[in-house]
Coordinates of C-alpha atoms in Angstrom, one line a residue:
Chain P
X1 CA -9.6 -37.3 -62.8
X2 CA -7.2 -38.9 -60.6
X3 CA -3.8 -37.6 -59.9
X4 CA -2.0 -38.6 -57.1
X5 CA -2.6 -42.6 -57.3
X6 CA -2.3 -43.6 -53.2
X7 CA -2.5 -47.4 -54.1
X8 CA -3.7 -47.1 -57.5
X9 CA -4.0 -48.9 -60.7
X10 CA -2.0 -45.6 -62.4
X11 CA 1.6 -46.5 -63.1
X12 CA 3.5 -43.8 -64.8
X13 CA 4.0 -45.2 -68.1
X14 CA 4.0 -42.7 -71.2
X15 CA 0.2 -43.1 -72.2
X16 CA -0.9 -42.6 -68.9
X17 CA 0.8 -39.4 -68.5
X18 CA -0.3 -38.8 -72.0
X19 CA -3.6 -39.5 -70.8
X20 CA -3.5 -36.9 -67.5
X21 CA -2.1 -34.3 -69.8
X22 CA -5.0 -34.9 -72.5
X23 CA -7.4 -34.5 -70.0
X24 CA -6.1 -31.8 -68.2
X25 CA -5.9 -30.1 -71.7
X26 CA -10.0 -30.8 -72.6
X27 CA -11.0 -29.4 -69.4
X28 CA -8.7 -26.5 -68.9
X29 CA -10.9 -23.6 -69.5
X30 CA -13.6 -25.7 -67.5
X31 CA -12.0 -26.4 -64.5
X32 CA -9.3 -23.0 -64.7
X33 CA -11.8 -20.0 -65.5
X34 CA -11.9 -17.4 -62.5
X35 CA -8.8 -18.1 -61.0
X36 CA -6.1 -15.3 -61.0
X37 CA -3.2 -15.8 -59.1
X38 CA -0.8 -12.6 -59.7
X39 CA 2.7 -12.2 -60.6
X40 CA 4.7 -12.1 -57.9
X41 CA 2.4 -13.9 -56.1
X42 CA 3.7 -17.4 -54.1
X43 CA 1.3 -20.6 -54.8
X44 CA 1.1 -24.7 -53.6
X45 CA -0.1 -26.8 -55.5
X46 CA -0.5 -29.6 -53.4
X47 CA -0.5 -32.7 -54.9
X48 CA 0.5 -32.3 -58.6
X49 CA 1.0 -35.8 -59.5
X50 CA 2.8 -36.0 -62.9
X51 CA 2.0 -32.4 -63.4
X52 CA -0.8 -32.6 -65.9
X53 CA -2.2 -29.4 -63.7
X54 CA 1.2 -27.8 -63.3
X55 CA 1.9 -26.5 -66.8
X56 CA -1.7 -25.2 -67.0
X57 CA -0.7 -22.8 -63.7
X58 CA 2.4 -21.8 -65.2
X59 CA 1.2 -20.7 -68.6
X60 CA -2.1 -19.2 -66.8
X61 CA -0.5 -17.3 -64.1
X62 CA 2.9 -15.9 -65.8
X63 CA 4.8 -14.3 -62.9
X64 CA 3.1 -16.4 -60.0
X65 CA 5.9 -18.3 -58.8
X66 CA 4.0 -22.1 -58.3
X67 CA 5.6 -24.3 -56.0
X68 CA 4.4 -28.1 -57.0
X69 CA 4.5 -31.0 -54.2
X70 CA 3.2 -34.6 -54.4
X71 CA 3.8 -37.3 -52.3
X72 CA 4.9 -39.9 -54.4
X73 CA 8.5 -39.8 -55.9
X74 CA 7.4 -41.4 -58.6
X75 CA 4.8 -38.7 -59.7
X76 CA 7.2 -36.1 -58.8
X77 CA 9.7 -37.3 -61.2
X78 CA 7.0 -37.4 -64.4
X79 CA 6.4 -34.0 -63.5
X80 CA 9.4 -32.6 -63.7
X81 CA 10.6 -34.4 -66.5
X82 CA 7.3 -33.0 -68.0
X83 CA 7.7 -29.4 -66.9
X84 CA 9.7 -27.1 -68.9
X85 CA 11.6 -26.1 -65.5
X86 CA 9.3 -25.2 -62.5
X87 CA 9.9 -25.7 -58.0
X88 CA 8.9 -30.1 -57.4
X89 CA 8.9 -31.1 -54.4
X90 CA 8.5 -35.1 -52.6
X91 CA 5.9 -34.0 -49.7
X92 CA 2.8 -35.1 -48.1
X93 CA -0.2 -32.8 -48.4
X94 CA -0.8 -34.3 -44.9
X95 CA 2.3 -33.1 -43.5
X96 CA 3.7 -30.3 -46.1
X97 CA 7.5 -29.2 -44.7
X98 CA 6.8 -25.4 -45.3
X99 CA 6.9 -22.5 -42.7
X100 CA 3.5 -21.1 -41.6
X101 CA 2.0 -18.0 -43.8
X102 CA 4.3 -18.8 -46.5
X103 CA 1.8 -18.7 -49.5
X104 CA -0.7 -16.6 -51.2
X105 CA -2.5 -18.9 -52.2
X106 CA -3.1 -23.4 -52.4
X107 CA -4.0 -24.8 -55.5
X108 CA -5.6 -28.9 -55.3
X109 CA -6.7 -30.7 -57.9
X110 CA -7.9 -34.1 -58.0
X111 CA -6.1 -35.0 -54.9
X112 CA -8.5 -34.6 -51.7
X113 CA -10.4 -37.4 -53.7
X114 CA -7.4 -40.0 -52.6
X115 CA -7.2 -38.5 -48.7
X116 CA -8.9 -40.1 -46.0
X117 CA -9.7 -37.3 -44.0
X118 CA -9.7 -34.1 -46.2
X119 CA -10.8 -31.9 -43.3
X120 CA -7.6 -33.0 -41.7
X121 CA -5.7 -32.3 -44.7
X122 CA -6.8 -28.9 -45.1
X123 CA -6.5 -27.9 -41.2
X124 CA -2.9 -28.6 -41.9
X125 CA -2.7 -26.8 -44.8
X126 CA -4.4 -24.1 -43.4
X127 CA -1.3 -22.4 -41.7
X128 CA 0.4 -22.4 -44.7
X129 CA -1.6 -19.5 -46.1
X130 CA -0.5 -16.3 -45.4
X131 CA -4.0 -14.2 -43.3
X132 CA -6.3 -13.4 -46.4
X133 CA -4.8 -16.1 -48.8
X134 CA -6.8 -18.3 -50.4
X135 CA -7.2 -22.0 -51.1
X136 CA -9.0 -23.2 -54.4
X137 CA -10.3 -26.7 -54.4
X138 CA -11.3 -28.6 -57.9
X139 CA -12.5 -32.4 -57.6
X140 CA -15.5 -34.4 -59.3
X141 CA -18.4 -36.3 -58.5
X142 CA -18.5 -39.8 -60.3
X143 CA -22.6 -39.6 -59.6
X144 CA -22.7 -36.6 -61.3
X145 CA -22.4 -38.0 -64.6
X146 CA -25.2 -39.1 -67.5
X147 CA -24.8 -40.5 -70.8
X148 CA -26.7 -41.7 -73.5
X149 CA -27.5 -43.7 -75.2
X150 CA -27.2 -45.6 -71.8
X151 CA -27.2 -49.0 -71.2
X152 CA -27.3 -51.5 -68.4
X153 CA -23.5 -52.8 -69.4
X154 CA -22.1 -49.1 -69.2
X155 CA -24.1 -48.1 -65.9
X156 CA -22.9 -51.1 -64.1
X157 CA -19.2 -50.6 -65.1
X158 CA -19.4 -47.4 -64.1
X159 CA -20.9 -48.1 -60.8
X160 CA -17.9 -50.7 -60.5
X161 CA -15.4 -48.4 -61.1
X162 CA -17.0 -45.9 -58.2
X163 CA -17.0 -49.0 -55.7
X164 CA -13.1 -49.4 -56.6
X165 CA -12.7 -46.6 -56.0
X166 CA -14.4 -46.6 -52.6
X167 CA -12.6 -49.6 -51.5
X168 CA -9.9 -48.3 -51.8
X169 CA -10.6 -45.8 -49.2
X170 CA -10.8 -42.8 -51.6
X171 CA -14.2 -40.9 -52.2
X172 CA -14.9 -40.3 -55.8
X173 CA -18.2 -38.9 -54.5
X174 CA -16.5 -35.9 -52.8
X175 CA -17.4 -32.9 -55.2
X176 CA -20.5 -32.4 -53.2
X177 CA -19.0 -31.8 -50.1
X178 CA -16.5 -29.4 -50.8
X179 CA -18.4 -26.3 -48.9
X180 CA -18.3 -28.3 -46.0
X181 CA -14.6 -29.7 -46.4
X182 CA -13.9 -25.8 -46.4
X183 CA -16.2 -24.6 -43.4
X184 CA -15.4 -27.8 -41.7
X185 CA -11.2 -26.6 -41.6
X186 CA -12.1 -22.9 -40.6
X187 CA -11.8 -20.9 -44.5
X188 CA -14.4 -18.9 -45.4
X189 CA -16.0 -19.9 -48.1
X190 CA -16.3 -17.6 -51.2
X191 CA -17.2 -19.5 -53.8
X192 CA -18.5 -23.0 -54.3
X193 CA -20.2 -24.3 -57.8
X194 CA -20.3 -27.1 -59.9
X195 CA -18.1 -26.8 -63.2
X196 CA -20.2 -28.8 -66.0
X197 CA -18.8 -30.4 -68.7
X198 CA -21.2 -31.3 -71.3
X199 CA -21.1 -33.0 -75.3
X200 CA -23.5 -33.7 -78.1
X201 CA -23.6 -33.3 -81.6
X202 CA -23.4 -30.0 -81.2
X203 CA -19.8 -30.1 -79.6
X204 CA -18.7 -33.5 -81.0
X205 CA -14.5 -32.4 -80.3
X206 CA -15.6 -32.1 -76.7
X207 CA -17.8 -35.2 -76.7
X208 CA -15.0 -37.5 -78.5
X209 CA -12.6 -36.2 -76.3
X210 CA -14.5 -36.0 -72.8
X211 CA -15.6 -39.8 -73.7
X212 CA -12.9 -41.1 -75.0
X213 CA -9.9 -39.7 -73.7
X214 CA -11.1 -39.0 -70.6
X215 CA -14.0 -41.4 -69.3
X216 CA -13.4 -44.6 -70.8
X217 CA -9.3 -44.6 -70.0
X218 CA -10.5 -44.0 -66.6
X219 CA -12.9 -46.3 -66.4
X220 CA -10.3 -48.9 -68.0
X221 CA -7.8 -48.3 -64.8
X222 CA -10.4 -50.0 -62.2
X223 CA -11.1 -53.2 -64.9
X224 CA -8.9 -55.5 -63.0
X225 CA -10.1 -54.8 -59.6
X226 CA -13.6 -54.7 -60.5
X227 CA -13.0 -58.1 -62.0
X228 CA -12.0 -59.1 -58.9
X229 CA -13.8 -58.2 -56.9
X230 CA -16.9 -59.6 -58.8
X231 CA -18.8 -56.3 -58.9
X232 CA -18.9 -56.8 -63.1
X233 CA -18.5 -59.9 -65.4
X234 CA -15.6 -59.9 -68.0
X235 CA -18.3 -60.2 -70.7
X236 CA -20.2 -57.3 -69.4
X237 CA -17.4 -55.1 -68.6
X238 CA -16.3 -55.0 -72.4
X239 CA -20.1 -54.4 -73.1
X240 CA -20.2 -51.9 -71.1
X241 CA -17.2 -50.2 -71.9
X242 CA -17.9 -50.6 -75.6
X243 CA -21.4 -48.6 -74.9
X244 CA -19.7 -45.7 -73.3
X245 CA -17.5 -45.6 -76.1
X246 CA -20.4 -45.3 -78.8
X247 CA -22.1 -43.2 -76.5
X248 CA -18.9 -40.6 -77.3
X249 CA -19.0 -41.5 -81.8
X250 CA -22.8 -41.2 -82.0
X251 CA -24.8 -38.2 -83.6
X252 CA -27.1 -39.2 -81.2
X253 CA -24.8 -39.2 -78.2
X254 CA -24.2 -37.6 -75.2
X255 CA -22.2 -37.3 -72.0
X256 CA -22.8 -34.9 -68.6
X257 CA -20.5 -34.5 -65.6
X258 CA -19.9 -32.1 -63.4
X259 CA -16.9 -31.3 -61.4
X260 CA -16.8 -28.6 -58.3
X261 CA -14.7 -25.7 -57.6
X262 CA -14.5 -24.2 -54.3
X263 CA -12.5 -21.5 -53.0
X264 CA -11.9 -20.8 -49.1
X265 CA -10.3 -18.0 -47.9
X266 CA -7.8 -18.0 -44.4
X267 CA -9.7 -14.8 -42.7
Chain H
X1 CA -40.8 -31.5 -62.9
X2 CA -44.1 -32.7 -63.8
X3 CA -46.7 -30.9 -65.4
X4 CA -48.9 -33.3 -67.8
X5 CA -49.7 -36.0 -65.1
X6 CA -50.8 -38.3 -68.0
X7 CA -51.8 -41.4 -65.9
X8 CA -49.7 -40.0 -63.0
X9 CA -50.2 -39.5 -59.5
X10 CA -50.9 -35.8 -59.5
X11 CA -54.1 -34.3 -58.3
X12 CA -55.3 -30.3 -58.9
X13 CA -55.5 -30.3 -55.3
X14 CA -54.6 -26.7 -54.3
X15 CA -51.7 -27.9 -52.2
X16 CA -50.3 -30.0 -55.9
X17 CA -50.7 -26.7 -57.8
X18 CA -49.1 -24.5 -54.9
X19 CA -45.9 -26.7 -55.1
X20 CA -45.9 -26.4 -59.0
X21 CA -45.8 -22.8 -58.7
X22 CA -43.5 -22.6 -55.7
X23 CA -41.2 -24.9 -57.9
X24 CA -41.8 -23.0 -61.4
X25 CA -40.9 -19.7 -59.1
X26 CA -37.8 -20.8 -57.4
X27 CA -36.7 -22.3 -60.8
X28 CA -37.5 -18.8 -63.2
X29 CA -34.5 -18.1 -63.5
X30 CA -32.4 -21.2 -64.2
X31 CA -34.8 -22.1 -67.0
X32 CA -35.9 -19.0 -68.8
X33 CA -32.5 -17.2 -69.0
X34 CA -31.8 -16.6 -72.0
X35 CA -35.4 -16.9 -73.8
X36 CA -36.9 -13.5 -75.6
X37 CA -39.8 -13.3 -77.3
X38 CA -40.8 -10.7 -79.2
X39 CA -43.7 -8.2 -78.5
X40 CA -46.1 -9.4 -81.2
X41 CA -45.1 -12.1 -81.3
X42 CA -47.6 -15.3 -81.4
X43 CA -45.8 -18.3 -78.9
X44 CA -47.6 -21.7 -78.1
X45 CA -46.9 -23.2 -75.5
X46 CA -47.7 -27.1 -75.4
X47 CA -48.5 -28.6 -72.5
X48 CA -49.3 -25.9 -69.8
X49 CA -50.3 -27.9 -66.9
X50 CA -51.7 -26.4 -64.5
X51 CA -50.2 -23.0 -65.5
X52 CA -46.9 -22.5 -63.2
X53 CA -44.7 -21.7 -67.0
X54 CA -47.6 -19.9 -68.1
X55 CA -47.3 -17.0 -65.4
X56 CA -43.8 -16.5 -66.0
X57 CA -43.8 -16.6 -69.6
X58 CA -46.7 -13.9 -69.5
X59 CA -44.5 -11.6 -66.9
X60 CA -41.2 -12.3 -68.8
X61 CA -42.3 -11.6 -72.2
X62 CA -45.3 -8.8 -72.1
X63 CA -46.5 -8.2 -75.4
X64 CA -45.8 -11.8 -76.3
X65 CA -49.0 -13.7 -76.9
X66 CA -48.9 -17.0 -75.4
X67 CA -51.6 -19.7 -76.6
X68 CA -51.4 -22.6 -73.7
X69 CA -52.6 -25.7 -74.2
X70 CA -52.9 -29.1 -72.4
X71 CA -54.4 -32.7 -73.2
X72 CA -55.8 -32.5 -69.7
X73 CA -59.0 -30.4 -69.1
X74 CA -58.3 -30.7 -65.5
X75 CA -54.9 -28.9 -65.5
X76 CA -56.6 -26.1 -68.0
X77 CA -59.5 -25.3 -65.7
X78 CA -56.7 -25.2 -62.8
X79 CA -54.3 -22.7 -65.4
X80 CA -57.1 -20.7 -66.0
X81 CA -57.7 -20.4 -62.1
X82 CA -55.0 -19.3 -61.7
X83 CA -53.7 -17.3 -64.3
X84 CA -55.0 -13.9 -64.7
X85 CA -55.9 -13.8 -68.3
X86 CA -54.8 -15.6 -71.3
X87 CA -55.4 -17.9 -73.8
X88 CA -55.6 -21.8 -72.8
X89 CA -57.2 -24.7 -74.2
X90 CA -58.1 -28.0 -74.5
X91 CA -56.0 -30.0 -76.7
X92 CA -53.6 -32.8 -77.6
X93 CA -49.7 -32.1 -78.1
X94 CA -49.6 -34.8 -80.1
X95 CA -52.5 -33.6 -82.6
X96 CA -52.5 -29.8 -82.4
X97 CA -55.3 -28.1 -83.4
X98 CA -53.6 -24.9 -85.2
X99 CA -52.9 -24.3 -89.2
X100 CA -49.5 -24.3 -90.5
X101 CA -47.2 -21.9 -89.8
X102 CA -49.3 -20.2 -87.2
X103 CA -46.5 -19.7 -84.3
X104 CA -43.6 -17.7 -84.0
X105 CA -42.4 -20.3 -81.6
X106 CA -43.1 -23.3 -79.4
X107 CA -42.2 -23.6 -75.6
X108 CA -42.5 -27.1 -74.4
X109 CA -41.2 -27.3 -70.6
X110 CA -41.7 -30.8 -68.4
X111 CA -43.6 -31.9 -70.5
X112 CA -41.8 -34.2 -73.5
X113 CA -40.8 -36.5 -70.4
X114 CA -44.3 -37.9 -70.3
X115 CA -45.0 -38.5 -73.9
X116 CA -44.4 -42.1 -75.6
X117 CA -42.8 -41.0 -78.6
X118 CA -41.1 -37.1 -77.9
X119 CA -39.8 -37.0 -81.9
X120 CA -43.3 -37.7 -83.2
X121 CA -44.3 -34.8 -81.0
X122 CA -42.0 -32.7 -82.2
X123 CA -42.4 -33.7 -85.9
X124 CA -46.4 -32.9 -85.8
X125 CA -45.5 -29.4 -84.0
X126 CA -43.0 -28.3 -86.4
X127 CA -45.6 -27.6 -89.3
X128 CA -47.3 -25.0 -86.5
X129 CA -44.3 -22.9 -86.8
X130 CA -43.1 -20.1 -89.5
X131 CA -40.1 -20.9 -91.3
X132 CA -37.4 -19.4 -89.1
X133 CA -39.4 -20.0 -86.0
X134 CA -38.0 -22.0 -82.8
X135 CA -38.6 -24.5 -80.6
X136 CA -37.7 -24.2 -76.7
X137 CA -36.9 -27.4 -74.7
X138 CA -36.6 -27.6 -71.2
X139 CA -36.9 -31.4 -69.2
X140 CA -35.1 -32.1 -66.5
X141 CA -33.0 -36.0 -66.2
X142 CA -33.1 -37.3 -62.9
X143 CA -29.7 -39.1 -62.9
X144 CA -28.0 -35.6 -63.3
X145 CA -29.0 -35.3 -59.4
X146 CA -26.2 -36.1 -56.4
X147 CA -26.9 -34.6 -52.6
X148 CA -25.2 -34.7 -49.2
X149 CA -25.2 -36.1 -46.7
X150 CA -25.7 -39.5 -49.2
X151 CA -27.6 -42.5 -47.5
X152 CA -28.6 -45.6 -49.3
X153 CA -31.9 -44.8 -48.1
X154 CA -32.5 -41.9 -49.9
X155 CA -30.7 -43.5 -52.8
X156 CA -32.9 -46.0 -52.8
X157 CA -36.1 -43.9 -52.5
X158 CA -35.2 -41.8 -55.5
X159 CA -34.0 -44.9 -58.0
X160 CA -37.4 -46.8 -57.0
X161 CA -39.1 -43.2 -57.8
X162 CA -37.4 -43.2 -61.5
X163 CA -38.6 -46.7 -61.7
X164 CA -42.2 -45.6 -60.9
X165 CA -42.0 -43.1 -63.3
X166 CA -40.5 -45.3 -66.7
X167 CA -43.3 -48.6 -65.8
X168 CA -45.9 -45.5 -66.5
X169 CA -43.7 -45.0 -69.4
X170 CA -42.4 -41.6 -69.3
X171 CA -38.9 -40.6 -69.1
X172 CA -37.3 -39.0 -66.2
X173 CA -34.2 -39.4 -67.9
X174 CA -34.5 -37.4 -71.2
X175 CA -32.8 -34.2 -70.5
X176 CA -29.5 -35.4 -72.3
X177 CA -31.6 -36.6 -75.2
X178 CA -33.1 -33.0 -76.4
X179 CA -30.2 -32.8 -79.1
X180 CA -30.7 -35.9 -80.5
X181 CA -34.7 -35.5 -80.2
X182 CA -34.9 -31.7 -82.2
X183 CA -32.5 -33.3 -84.3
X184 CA -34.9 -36.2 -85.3
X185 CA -37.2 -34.1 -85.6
X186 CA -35.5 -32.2 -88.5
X187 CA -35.2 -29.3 -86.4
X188 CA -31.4 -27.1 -86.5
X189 CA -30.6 -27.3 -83.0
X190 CA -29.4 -23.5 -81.8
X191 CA -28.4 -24.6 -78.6
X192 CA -28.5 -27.4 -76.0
X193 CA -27.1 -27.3 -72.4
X194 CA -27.2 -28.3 -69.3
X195 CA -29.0 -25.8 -66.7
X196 CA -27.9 -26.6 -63.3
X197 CA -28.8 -25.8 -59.9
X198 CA -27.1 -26.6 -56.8
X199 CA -27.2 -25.5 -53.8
X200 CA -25.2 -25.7 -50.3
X201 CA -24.5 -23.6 -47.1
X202 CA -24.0 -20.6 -49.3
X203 CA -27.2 -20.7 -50.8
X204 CA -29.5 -21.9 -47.9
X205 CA -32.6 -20.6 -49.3
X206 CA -32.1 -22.1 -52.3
X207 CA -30.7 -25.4 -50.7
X208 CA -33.6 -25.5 -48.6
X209 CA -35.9 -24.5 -51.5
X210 CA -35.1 -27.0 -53.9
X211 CA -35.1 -29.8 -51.6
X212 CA -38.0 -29.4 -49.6
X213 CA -40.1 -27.6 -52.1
X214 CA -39.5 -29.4 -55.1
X215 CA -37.7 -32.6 -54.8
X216 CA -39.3 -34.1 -51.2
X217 CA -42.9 -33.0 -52.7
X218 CA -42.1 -34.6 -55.7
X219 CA -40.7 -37.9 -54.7
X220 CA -43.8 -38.3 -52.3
X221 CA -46.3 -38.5 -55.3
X222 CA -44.1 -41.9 -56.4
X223 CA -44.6 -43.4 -52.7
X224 CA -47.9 -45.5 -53.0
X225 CA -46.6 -46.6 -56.5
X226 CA -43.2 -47.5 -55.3
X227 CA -44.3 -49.3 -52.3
X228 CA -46.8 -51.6 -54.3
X229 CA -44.7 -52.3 -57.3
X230 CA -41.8 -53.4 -54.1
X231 CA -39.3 -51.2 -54.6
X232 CA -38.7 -50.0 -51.6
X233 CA -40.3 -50.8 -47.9
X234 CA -41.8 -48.6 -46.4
X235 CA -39.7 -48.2 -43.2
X236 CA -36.5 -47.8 -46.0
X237 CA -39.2 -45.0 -47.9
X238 CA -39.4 -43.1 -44.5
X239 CA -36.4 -43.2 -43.6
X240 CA -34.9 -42.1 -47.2
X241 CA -37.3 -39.4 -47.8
X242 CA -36.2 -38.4 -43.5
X243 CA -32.5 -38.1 -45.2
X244 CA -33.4 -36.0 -48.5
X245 CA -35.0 -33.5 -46.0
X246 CA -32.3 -33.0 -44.2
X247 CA -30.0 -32.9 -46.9
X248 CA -31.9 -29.6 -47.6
X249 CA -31.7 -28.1 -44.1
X250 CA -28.0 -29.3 -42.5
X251 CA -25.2 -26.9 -42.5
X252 CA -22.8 -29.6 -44.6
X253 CA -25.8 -30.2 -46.8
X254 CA -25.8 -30.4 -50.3
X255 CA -28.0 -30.5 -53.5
X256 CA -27.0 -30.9 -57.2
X257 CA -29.5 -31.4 -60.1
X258 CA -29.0 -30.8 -64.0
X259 CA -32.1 -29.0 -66.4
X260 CA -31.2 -29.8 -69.8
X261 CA -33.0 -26.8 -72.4
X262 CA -32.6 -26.8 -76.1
X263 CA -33.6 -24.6 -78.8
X264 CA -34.2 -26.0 -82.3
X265 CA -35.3 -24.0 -85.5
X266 CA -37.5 -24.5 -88.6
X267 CA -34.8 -23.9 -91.0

C-alpha cells in the first residue's frame, strides 16, 4: 500500500515490484469498481510508482489515453519497463509540468499517504482538471485493520510499522480524511466510502493472499527501522510477524482492512 | 452495541433504553439488509434486551413470528414495555427452554459478545433449529473503528473502554471471529462479512448520529469502570470523550466502524 517510496525502505528490486504488482492484482476489483474513465478521454495518474496501478487503468479504461507521472526516476523506470508501452513521466505531484485544464480526469493511489501537505498537493493539481473533471482518490487506513487470531507480538509490530511510517513524515492514517483533503482544496465531493477488504475460511484465496502477499511483505519493509528505533524487540518482531502470518493459513483466521475511495469534482 | 448487560453497567433507565433504540434505528439498515424471513415462519431470537432488534424484526418481517428471549428479567419487562405485542420471555441463551427442532431460525444480535464461551452457545441452540434452518450473527468488534480529527485522548478513552469491557469478560472484539465461531459450532456458514458504517461531511446526519448517539453514550457507561481500574484519568476521560464528540459534529470530521454478521445453517 505504498507506492511512491519518498525516503523509504522500498528499493526497486524484482520481488518488490513483484510484490506491488501482486497486490495491486488482489485488490483490483476492490479498490477499481465504479470508476469509468472513457475512451478518448485524457487521465493523470499522479504518482504511479513502478506502475503496479498503471496496467490496471490501461486494461480497465481501453481508449482513455493515461498519462503516468512519479517523482522518482527510479520508479518511473520500473514502470515503464513494466508497461507494455504507455505516456511516463519524471514529475512531482507537487509541481506537475502540465498546462492548466488539460485532463479529464486525476487518478492517485497510494501516494497522498507519502505527501506532507496533501491539501497543498491537490490545490496544485486542481488546475490541471479541465471545469467538470474529476479527481479520484484511493489510500488506506493502517487503524482500519483487525485480525485474528490476534496477539500481543502481531499488534505491536503492526503499531511499529504505523509509527515508521509516521516518522517518516508520511500519514498512513489518512483514509479517513479524504472528504476533507477534497473540500479542504475546493472539489466537490461526490463520493467518499470505505473500500473493505475482508478474508476467512470462507474466502481463504483472498485471505492467503491479503495476508501474505500483501500485509506481512509490508509489514517486513519497516523491520529495520522499527528495530531501530526500539519501538519492537528482534524476538518480538518475528513473533509477531509469524502470528500475522498464521493468522492468513488458519481455518480459523481472519483479516479486515479498509481502504477509502473518494472522488472530487472541479465545479 | 450492548444489549445483555450481564454484570455490566447498563441500567433500564428510560434514557439507557431510548439510546438502544435510537442506536438499533439508525443502524436498521446496515444490519438487517439482506435478512428475510418467511411469513409463518417461527424465528427466536436470543437475547432481546431490552427490545430495540425486537421492533425491527417485527416491522421488517410481518407474518414472521418472533419468540424473544433474555437471561435478564429486567431487559424483558423493559421489551415488553415497549414493544407492542409479542412473545418474550424469561430465559437463559445458554440453556434454552424449547424442544428440538422448534425454530425456523435463530437471530442472535450484540449479544454473543457478552457470553463466556460463544461456541457452546451456539452448539446448545443448534438442536432448537429444523434441519435446514439458519442462524443470523450480528456483533460488532471495536478495533474495526478509526475517526477524525484523531487525538490520543480519545484514543485512550476508547482502548481503556475495550479494557473495561474484556476484565468483565466479554468480547468487544468478536466480530471477525463469527466464521470461525458457526464454524465450531458445526454450523455451514452461508455468509460472513463485514457491515460497515462510516460517515463524514457527506453524511452529517449519520456522522452526527453514530457518534453522538451511539458511540459517546456508549463509551460513557465504561467511565466509572475505567477510572477505577486506572486506565485513564479523568481530566484525559473528559477531554477524550470532548474529542469523539466533535469528531461527530466538525466539517472535516470523520467516523468509521465495522459490524461483522454471519449466517450459518443446520445442514
Amino acid at each position: 500500500m505504498t507506492s511512491a517510496p519518498s525516503g523509504y525502505i522500498h528499493g526497486y528490486s524484482e520481488r518488490e515490484i513483484q510484490r506491488l504488482v501482486e497486490q495491486a492484482a488482489i485488490l483490483e476489483d476492490i479498490l477499481h469498481s465504479g470508476t469509468r474513465f472513457s475512451p478518448g478521454e485524457l487521465i493523470l495518474e499522479a504518482g504511479c510508482g513502478v506502475g503496479a496501478q498503471t496496467a490496471i487503468l490501461r486494461h480497465r479504461h481501453p481508449g482513455a489515453r493515461i498519462v503516468s507521472m512519479d517523482f522518482s526516476a527510479g520508479s518511473v523506470a520500473a514502470a515503464v519497463q513494466h508497461a507494455d508501452g504507455g505516456d511516463f513521466l519524471v514529475a512531482d505531484v507537487t509541481s506537475p509540468p502540465f498546462k492548466n485544464e488539460s485532463f479529464d480526469h486525476i487518478f492517485i493511489c497510494f501516494v497522498l499517504e507519502h505527501i506532507a501537505d496533501p491539501v497543498e498537493a491537490l490545490k496544485g493539481l486542481y488546475p490541471l482538471l479541465k471545469p467538470g473533471g474529476t479527481v479520484t482518490l484511493i489510500e488506506g487506513d493502517h487503524e482500519a485493520c483487525v485480525w485474528f487470531p490476534w496477539s500481543e507480538a502481531s499488534a505491536t509490530v503492526w503499531r511499529a510499522m504505523i509509527r515508521v511510517q509516521q516518522d517518516l513524515g508520511h500519514d498512513p492514517l489518512i483514509g479517513r480524511r479524504l472528504h476533507s483533503l477534497l473540500s479542504g482544496a475546493g472539489f466537490d465531493v461526490e463520493s467518499c466510502e470505505p473500500r473493505i477488504v475482508y478474508g476467512d475460511a470462507g474466502a481463504q484465496k483472498l485471505l492467503e493472499g491479503m495476508v501474505n502477499q500483501i500485509i506481512v511483505p509490508m509489514t517486513i519493509t519497516a523491520r529495520e527501522s522499527a528495530l531501530s528505533a526500539g519501538y519492537v524487540e528482534r524476538e518480538e518482531w518475528n513473533e509477531g510477524i509469524a502470528d500475522l502470518e498464521r493468522s492468513g493459513r488458519l481455518p480459523q483466521g481472519s483479516f479486515f482492512y479498509s481502504f477509502f475511495k473518494a472522488v472530487g469534482r472541479r465545479p
